[in-house]
Coordinates of C-alpha atoms and ligand atoms in Angstrom, one line a residue:
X1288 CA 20.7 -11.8 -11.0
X1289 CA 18.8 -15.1 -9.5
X1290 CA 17.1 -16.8 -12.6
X1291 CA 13.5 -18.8 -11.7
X1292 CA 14.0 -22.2 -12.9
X1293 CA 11.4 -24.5 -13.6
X1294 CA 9.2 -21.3 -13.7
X1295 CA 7.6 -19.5 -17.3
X1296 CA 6.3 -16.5 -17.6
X1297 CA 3.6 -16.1 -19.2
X1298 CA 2.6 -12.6 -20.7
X1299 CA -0.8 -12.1 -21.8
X1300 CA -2.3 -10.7 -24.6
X1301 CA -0.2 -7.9 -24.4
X1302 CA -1.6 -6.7 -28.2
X1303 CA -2.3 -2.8 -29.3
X1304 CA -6.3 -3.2 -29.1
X1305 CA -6.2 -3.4 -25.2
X1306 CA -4.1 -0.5 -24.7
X1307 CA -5.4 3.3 -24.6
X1308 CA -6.1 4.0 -28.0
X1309 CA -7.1 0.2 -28.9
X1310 CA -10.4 -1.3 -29.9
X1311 CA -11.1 -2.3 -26.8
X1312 CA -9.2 -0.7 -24.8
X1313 CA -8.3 -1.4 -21.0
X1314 CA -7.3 1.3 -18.6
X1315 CA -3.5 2.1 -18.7
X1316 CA -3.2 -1.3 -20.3
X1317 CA -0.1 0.2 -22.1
X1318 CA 1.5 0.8 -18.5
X1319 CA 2.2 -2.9 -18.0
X1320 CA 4.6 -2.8 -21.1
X1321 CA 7.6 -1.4 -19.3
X1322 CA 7.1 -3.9 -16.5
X1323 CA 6.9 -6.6 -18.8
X1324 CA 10.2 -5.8 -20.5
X1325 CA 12.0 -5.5 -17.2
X1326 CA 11.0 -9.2 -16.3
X1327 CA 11.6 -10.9 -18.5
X1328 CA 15.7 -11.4 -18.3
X1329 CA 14.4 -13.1 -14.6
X1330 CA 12.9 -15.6 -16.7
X1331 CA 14.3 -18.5 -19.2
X1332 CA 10.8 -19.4 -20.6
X1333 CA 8.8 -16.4 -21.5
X1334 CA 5.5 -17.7 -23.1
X1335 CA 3.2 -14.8 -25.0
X1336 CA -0.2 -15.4 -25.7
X1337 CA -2.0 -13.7 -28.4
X1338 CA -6.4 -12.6 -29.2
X1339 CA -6.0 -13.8 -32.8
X1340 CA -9.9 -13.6 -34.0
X1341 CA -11.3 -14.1 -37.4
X1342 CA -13.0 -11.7 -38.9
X1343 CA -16.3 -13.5 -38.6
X1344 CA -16.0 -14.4 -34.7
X1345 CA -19.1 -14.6 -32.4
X1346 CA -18.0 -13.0 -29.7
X1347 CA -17.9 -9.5 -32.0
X1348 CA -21.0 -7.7 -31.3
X1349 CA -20.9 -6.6 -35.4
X1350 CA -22.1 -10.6 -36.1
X1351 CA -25.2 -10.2 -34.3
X1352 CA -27.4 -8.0 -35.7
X1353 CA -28.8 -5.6 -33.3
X1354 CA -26.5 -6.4 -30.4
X1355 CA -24.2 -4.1 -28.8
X1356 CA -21.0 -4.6 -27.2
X1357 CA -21.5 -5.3 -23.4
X1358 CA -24.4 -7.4 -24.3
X1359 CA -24.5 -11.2 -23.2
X1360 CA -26.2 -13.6 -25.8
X1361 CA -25.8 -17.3 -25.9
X1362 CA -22.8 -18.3 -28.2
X1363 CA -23.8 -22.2 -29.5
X1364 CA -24.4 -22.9 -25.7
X1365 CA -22.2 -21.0 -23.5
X1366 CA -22.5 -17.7 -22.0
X1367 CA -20.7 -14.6 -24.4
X1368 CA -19.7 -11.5 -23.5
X1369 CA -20.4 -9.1 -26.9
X1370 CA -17.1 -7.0 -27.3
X1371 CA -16.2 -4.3 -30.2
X1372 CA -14.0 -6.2 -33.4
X1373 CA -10.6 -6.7 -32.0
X1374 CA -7.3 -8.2 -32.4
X1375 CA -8.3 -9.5 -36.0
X1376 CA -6.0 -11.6 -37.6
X1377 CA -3.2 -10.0 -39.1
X1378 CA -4.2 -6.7 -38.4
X1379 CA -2.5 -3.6 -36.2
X1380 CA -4.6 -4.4 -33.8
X1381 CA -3.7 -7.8 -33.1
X1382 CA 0.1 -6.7 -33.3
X1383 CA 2.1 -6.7 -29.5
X1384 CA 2.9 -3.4 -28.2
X1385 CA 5.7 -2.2 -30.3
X1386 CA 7.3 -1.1 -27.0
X1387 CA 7.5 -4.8 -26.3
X1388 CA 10.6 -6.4 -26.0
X1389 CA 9.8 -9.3 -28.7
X1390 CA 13.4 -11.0 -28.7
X1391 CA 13.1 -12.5 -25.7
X1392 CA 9.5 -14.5 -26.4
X1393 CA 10.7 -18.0 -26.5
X1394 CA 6.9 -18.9 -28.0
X1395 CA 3.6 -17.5 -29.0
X1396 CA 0.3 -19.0 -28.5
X1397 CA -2.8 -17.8 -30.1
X1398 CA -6.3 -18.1 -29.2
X1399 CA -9.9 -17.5 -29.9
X1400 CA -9.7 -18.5 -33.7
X1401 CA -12.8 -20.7 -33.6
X1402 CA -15.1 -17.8 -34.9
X1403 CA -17.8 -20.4 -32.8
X1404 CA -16.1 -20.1 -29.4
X1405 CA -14.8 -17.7 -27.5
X1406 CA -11.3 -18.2 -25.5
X1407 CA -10.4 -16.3 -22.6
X1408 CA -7.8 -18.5 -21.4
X1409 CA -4.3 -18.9 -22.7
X1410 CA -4.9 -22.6 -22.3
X1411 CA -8.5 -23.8 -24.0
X1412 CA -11.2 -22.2 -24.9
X1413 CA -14.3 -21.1 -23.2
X1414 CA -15.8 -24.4 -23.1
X1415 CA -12.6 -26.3 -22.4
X1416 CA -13.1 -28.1 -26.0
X1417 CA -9.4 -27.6 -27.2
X1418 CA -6.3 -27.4 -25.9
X1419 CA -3.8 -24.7 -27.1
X1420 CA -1.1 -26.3 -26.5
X1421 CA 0.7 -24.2 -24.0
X1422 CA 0.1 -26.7 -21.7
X1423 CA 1.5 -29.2 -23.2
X1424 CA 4.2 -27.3 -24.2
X1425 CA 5.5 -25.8 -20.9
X1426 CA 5.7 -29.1 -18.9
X1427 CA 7.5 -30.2 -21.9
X1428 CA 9.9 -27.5 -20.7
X1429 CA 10.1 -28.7 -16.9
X1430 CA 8.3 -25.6 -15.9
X1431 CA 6.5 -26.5 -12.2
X1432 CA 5.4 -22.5 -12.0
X1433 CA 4.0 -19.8 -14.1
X1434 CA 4.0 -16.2 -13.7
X1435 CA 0.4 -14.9 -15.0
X1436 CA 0.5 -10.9 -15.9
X1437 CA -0.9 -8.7 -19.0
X1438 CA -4.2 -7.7 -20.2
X1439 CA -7.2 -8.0 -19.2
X1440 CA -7.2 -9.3 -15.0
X1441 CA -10.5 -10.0 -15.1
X1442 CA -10.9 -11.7 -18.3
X1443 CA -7.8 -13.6 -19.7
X1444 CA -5.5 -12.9 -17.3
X1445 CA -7.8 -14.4 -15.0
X1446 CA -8.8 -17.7 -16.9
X1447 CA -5.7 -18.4 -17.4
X1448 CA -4.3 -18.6 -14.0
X1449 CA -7.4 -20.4 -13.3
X1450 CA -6.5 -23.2 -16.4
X1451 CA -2.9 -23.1 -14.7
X1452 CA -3.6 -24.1 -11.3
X1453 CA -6.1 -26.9 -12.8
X1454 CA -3.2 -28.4 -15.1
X1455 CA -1.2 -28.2 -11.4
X1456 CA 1.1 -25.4 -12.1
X1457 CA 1.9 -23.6 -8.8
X1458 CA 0.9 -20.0 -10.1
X1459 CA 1.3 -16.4 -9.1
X1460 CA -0.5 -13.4 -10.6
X1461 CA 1.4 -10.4 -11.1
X1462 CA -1.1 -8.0 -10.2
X1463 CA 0.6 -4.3 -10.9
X1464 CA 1.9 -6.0 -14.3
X1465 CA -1.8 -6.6 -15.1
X1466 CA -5.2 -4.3 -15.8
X1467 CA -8.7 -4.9 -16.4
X1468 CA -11.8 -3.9 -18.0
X1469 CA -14.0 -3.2 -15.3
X1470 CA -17.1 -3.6 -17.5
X1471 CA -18.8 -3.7 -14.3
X1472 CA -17.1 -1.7 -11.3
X1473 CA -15.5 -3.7 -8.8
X1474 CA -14.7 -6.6 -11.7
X1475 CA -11.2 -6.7 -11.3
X1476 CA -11.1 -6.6 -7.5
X1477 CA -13.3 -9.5 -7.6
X1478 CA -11.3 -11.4 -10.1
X1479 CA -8.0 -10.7 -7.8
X1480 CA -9.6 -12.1 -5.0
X1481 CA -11.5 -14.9 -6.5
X1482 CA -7.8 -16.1 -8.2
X1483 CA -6.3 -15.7 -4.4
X1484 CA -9.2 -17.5 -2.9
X1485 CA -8.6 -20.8 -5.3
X1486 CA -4.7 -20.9 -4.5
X1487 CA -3.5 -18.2 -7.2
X1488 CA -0.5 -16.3 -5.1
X1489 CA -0.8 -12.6 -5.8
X1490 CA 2.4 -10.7 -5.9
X1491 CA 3.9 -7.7 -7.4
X1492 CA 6.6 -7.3 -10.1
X1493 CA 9.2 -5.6 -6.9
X1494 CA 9.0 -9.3 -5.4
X1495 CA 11.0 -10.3 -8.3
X1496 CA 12.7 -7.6 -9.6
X1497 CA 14.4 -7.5 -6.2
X1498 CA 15.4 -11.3 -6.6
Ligands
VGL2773 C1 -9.9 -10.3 -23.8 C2 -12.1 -9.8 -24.0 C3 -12.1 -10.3 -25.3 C4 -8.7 -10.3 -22.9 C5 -9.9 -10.8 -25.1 O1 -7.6 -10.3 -23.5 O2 -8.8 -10.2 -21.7 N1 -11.0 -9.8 -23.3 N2 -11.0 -10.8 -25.8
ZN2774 ZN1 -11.0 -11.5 -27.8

């Protein structure tokens, strides 16, 4: 079995709200779970990301009175997104997909615990503020390419493969290993091709399962 050096993947936010019976729930979100486990022993460096919100976060439509989820208010100066309460610290929610083969994780980054800023991205947050540290981390590790897939394509799947080209990591986006949440129709077509249009290589998980 060819190993890909110098290349991490990067699972994202592969967490029990975005699946069917979640919070906020993504279409067959749970259906990227088997492909994920049968990855992963392609890769040396397998890098999870994890929605790990307070309680009190902004982008939860429950903190503004009145608001709905779906909604878009102004969020201390950047655009937000309202969304139901999800992945809340410490709660079931928030847990990876039990289905998900944990032991081969080498490290977890969380994201979006600044109850004042939202964070898509697996790398900063919405306003490119902070750092997670996964970037950091992985060139620490050599790694020259990342493997983007999970949940949701047109939300953090997407800003992260974004953040990864911009920190000059040759990326490809796993798009059967990934869904979206469509909020809009058409939104995760449009996120696939906006990610291929600025230099994101889309593949599918046979390209290197076959390897
Ligand atoms: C996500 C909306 C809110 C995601 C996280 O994982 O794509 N989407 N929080
Ligand atoms: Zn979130």
């Amino acid at each position: 079995m060819e190993s890909f050096s110098n290349s991490a993947l990067l699972l994202i936010d592969l967490q029990n709200d975005f699946c069917p019976l979640g919070a906020l729930p993504v279409d067959e979100g749970d259906q990227v779970i088997p492909i994920a486990n049968a990855l992963m022993p392609y890769f040396d460096i397998i890098v999870a990301t994890q929605d790990w919100h307070p309680a009190n976060h902004g982008s939860f439509a429950a903190n503004h009175p009145w608001r709905k989820p779906g909604q878009v208010i102004d969020l201390h100066g950047l655009p937000q997104v309202l969304w139901p309460i999800h992945c809340v610290q410490h709660s079931f929610g928030a847990e990876f997909v039990q289905e998900l083969d944990q032991t081969k994780i080498s490290k977890i980054f969380t994201k979006g615990t600044d109850p004042t800023i939202d964070s898509y991205s697996g790398f900063f947050d919405n306003g490119h503020r902070k750092a997670t540290g996964m970037g950091d981390w992985l060139k620490e590790q050599g790694v020259k390419t990342v493997y983007v897939m999970g949940l949701a394509t047109d939300y953090c799947v997407k800003f992260t493969a974004l953040d990864a080209l911009g920190l000059g990591f040759r990326t490809y986006l796993i798009e059967d290993a990934s869904r979206g949440v469509n909020l809009s129709p058409g939104d995760v077509d449009k996120a696939v091709a906006e990610m291929a249009e600025k230099g994101v290589s889309v593949i599918h998980s046979a390209e290197i399962i076959k390897a």
